[in-house]
Short mmCIF file of C-alpha atoms in Angstrom, two decimals:
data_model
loop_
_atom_site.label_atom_id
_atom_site.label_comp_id
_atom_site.label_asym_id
_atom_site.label_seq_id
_atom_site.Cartn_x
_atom_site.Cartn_y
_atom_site.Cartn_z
CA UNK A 1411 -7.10 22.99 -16.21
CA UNK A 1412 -5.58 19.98 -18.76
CA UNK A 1413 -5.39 16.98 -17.90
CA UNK A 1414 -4.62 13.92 -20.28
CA UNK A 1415 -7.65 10.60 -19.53
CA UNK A 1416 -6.26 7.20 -20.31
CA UNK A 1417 -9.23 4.67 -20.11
CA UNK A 1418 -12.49 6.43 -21.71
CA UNK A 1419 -14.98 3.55 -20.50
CA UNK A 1420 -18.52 3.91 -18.39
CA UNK A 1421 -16.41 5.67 -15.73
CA UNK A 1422 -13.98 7.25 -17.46
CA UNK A 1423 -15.93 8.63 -19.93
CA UNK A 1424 -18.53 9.80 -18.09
CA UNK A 1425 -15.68 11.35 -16.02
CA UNK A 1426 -14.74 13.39 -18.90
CA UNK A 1427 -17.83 14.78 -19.51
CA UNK A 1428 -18.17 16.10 -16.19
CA UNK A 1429 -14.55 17.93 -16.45
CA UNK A 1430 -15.52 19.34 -19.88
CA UNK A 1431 -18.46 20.78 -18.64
CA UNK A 1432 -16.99 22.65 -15.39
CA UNK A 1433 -14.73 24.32 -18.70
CA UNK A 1434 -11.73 21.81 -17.76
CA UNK A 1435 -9.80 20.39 -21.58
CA UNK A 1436 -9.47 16.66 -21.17
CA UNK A 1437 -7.38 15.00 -23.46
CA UNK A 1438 -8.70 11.52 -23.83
CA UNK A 1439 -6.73 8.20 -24.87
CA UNK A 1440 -8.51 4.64 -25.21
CA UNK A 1441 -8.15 1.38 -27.32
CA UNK A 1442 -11.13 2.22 -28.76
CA UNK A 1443 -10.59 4.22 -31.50
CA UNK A 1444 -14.11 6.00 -31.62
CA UNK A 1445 -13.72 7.31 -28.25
CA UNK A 1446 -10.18 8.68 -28.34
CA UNK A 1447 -8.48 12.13 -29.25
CA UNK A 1448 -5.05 10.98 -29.48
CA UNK A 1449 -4.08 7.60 -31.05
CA UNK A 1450 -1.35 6.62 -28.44
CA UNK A 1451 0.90 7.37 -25.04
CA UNK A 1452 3.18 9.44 -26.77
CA UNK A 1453 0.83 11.40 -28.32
CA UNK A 1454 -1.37 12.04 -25.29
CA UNK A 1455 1.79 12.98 -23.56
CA UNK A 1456 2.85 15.58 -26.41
CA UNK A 1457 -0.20 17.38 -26.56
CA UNK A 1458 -0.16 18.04 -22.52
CA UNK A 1459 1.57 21.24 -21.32
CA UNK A 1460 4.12 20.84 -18.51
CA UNK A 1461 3.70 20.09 -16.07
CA UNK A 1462 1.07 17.75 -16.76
CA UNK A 1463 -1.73 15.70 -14.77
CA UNK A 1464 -2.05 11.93 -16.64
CA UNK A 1465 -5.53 10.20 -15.12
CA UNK A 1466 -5.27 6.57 -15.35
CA UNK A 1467 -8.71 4.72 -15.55
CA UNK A 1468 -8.27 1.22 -17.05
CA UNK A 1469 -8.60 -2.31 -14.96
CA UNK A 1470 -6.71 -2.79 -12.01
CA UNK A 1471 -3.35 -5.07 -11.84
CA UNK A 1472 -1.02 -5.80 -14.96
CA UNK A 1473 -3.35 -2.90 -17.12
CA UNK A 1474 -2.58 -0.22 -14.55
CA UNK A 1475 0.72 -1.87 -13.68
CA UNK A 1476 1.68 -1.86 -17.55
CA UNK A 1477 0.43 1.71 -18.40
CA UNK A 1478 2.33 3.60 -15.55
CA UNK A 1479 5.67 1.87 -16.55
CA UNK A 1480 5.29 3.37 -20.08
CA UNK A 1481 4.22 6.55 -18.78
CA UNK A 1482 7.31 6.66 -16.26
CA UNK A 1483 9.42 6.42 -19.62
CA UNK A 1484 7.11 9.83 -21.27
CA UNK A 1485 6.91 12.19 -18.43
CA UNK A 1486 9.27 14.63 -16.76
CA UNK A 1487 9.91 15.59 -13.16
CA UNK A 1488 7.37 17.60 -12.07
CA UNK A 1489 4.47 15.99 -13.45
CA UNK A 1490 1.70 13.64 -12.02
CA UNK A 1491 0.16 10.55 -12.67
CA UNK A 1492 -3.24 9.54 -11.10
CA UNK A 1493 -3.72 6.42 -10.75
CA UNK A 1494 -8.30 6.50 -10.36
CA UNK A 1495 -8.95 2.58 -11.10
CA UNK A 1496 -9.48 -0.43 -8.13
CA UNK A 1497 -5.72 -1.12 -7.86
CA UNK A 1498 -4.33 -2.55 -4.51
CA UNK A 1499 -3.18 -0.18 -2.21
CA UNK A 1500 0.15 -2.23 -2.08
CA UNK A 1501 0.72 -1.40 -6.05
CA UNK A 1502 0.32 2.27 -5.42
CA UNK A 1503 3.41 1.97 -2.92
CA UNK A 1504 5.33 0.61 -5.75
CA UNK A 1505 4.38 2.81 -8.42
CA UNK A 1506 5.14 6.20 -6.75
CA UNK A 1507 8.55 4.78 -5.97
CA UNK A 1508 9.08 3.39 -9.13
CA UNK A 1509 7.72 7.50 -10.42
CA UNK A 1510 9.48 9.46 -7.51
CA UNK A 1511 12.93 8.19 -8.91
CA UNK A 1512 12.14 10.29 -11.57
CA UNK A 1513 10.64 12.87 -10.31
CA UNK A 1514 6.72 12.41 -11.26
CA UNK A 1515 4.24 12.30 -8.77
CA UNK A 1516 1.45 9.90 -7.82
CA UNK A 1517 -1.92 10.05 -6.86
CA UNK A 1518 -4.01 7.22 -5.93
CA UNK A 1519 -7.85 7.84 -5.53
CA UNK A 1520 -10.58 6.22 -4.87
CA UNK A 1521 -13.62 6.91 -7.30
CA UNK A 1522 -17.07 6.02 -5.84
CA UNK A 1523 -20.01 6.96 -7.90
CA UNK A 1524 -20.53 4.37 -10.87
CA UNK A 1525 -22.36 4.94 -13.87
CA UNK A 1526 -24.60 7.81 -11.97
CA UNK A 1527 -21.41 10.30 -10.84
CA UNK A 1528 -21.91 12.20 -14.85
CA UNK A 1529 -24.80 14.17 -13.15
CA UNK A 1530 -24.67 13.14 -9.22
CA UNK A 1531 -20.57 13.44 -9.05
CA UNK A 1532 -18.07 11.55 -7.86
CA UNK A 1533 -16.67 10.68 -4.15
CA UNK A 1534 -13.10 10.88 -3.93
CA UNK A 1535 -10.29 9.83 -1.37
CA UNK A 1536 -6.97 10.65 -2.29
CA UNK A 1537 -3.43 8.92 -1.26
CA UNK A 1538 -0.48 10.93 -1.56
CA UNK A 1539 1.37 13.97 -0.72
CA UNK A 1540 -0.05 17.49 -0.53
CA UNK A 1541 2.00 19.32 -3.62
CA UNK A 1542 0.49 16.62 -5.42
CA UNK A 1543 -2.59 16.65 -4.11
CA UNK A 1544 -2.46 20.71 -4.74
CA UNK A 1545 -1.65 20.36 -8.71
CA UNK A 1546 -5.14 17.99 -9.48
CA UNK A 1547 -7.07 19.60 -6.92
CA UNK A 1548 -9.30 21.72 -9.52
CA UNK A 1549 -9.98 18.12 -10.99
CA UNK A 1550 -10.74 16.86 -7.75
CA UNK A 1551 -13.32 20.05 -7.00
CA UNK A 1552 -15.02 19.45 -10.83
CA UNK A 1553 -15.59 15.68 -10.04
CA UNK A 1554 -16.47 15.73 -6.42
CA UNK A 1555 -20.85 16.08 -5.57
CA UNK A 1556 -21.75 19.96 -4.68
CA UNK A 1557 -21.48 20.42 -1.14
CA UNK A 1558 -23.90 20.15 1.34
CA UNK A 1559 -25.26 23.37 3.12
CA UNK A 1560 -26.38 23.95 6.23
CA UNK A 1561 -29.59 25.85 7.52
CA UNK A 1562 -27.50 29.25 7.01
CA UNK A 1563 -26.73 28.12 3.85
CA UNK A 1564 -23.07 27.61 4.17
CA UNK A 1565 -21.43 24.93 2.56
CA UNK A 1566 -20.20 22.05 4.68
CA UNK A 1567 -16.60 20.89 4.84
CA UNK A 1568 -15.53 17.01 3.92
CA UNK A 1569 -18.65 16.02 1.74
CA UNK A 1570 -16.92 14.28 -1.15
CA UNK A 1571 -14.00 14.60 -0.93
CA UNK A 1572 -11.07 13.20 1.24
CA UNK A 1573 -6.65 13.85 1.37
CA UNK A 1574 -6.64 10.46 3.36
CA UNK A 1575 -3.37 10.33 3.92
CA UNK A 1576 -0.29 9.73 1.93
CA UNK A 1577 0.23 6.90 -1.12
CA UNK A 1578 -1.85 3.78 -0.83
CA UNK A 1579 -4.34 5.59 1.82
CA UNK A 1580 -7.03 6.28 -1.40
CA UNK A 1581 -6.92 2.80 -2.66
CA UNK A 1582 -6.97 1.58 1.16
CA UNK A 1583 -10.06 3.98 2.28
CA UNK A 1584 -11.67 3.10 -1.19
CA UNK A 1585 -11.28 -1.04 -0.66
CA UNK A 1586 -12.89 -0.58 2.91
CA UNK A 1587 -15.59 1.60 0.98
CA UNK A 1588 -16.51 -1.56 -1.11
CA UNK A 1589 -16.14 -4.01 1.19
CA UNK A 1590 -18.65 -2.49 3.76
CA UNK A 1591 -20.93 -1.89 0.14
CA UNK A 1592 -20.88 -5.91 0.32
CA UNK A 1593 -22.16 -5.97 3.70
CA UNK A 1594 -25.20 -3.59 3.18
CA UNK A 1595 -26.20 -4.93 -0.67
CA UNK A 1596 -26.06 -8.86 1.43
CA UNK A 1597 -28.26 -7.39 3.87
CA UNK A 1598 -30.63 -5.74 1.59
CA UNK A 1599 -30.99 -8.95 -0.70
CA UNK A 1600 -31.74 -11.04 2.69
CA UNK A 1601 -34.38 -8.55 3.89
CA UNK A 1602 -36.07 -8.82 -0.16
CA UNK A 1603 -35.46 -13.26 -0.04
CA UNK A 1604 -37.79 -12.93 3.62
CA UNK A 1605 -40.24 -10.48 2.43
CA UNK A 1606 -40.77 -12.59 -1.15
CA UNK A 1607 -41.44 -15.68 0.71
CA UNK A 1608 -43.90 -14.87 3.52
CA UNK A 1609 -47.45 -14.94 1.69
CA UNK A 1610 -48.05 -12.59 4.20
CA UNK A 1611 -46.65 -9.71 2.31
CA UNK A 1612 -48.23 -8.93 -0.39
CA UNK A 1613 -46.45 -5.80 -1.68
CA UNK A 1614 -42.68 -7.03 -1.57
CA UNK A 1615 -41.58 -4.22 -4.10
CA UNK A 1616 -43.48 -1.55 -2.23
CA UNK A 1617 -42.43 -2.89 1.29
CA UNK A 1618 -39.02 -2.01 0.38
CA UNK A 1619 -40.08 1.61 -1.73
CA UNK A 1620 -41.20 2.41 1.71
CA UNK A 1621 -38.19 2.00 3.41
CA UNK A 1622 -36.72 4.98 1.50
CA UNK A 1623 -38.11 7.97 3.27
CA UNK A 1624 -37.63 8.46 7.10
CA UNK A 1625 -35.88 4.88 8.19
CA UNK A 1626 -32.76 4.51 9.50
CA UNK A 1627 -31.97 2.11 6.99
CA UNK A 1628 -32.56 4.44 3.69
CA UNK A 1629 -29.47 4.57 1.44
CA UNK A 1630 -28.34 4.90 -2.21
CA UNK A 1631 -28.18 1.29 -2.63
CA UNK A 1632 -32.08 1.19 -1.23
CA UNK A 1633 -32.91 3.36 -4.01
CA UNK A 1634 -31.22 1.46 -6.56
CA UNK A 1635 -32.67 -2.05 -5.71
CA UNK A 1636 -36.01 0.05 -5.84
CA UNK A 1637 -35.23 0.96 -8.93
CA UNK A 1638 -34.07 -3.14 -9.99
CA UNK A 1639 -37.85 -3.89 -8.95
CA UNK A 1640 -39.51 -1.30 -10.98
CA UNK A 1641 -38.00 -2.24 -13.98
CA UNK A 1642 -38.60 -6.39 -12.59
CA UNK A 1643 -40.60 -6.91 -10.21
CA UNK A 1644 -39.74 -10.80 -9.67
CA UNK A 1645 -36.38 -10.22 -10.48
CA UNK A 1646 -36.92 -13.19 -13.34
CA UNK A 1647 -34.95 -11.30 -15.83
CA UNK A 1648 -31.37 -12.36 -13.95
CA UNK A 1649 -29.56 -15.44 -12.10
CA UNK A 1650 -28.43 -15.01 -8.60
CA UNK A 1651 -24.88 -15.21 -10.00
CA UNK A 1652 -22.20 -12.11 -8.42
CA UNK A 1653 -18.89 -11.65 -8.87
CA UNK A 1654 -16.96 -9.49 -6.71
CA UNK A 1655 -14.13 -6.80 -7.90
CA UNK A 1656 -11.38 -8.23 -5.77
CA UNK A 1657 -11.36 -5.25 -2.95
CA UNK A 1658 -14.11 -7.22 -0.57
CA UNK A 1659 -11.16 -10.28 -0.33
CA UNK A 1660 -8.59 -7.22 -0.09
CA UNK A 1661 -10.47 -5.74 2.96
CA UNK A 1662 -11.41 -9.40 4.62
CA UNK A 1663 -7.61 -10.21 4.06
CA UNK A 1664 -6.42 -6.85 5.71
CA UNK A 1665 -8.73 -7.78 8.56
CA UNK A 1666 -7.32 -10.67 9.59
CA UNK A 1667 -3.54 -9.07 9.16
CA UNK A 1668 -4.89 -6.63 11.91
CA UNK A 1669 -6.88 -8.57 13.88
CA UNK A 1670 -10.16 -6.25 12.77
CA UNK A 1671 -13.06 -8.35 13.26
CA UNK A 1672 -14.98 -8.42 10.67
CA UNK A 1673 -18.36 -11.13 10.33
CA UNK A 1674 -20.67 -9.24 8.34
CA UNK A 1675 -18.09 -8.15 5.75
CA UNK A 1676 -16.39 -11.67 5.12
CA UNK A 1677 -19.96 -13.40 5.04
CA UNK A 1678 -21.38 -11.35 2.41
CA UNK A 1679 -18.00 -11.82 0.05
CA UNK A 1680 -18.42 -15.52 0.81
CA UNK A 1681 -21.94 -14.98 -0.53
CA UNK A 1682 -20.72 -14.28 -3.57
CA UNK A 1683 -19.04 -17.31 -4.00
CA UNK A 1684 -21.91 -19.42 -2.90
CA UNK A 1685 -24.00 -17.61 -5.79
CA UNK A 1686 -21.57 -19.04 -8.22
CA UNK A 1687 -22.26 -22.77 -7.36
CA UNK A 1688 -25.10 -24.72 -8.85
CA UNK A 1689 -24.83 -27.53 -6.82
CA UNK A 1690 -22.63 -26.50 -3.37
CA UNK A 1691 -20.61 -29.61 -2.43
CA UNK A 1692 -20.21 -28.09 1.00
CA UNK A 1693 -24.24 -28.88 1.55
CA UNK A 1694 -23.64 -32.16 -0.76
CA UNK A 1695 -21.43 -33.91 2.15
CA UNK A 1696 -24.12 -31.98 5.02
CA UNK A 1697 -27.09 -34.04 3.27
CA UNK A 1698 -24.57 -37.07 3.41
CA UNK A 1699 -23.74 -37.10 6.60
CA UNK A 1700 -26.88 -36.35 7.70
CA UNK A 1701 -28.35 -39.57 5.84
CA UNK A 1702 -25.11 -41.40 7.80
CA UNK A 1703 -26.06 -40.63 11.18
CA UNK A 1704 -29.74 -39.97 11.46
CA UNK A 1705 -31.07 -41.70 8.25
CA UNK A 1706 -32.46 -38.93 6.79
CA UNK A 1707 -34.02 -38.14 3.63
CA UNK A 1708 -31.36 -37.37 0.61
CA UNK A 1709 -32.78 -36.23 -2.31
CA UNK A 1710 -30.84 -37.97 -5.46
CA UNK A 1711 -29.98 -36.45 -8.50
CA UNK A 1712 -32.52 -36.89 -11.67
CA UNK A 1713 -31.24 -39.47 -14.08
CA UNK A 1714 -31.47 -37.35 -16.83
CA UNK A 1715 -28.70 -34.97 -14.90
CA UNK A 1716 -26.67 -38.04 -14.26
CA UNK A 1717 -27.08 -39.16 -18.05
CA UNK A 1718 -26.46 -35.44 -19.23
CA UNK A 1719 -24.99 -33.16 -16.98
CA UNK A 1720 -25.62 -29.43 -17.54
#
């Protein structure tokens, strides 16, 4: 199958790769001149055959937003656009109106596998309807991990790979995905602060390497913050500092518009935020108060941080 690839970065490009070798042309556009085949839109649209599958895999918001107006203007009835980036479910809505009144399809999905899906593969869930879905399914079955088989050696059905519904269900399946990711890399980083400051434990990095093989709590993520302590044992090589994407507010705000409750999910996003402070006012007017009503101990700030402030 052809299929034109705007964005050609970590997962893009990696995506690529894995079409090219399951003997799929891609057809690859990116700002980057090194890593491109066609030097623009128009081009990338001219050397597709109708009717054509355009991936899009650049940032979420005014990038994605931007890129399927111009390709709106380029393609014909008939084709498709995918849109494979972190976008809002509630842009997807708008683009595959803003398509349909011309005829070209939409796809939103959900891509799940980071910088490891080249070799491992990608999970998918798709938003849209099924003719669509139909035209980019060989994509979809190149990208997606080999299935599963059972004891008889049959494959199993699902693994991978989800139709979730119609427009805005990928982007909506994929921001829960993340936001429940939050949850379980929180958890994981409270178990590792516990273990790394009870002298009792002498072994933090194998404590946690042991956790891998028969507990209920093994995962992917487990194996990657393995992994993080090979490579640093101490973890002295980077700052507590995380950002987050956008989908873990997405999925806390969704929560409260459905009255989902949702404590573990909405404490590990504002986490995130906490790692960003240096100096949390929030537990600056605690220690005040605390002084104000019990006397208790404040500890003041050095001089030399008064006198020169970081």
């Amino acid at each position: 199958m052809q299929l034109g690839l705007i964005g050609l970065g970590k997962m893009g490009g990696n995506m690529a790769e894995r079409l090219r070798r399951a003997g799929h042309e891609v057809i690859g556009y990116d700002h980057h001149a090194d890593k491109r085949d066609v030097d623009s839109l128009p081009a990338l649209v001219k050397a597709l055959e109708a009717p054509r599958v355009v991936w899009v895999m650049v940032p979420a918001g005014e990038p994605t937003r931007a890129t399927v107006r111009e390709l709106r203007e380029l393609l014909d009835a008939g084709d498709v656009v995918v849109d494979g980036g972190n976008s809002k479910f509630t842009d997807d809505q708008v683009h595959a109106q803003m398509l349909g009144e011309k005829g070209i399809g939409y796809l939103d999905v959900g891509v799940s596998g980071g910088v490891w899906g080249l070799e491992n593969g990608y999970a998918l869930m798709v938003g849209g309807a099924k003719e669509d879905v139909a035209k980019v399914q060989p994509v979809f079955d190149a990208l997606k991990p080999p299935a599963p088989v059972d004891e008889s050696g049959q494959a199993l059905p699902g693994a991978g790979f989800v139709h979730a519904g119609p427009v805005g269900a990928g982007h909506f399946s994929k921001m829960v995905h993340n936001g429940i990711e939050y949850a379980m890399m929180q958890a994981y980083g409270e178990g590792y602060e516990l273990l790394d400051a009870v002298p009792l434990i002498e072994d933090v990095p194998g404590v946690i390497a042991s956790w891998t093989q028969g507990t209920v709590i093994r995962s992917w993520l487990l194996d990657l913050l393995v992994r993080a302590l090979q490579e640093d044992p101490e973890l002295e090589q980077i700052s507590g500092w995380a950002d987050d994407s956008g989908e873990g507010r997405w999925t806390v705000e969704q929560a409260i518009e459905h009255a989902v409750p949702m404590p573990a999910i909405a404490a590990s996003l504002f986490a995130r935020f906490v790692s960003r402070q240096e100096d949390s006012p929030t537990m600056k007017a605690v220690a005040a108060l605390r002084n104000q009503f019990g006397g208790h101990a404040v500890r003041a700030v050095q001089a030399a941080e008064v006198e020169h402030p970081a």
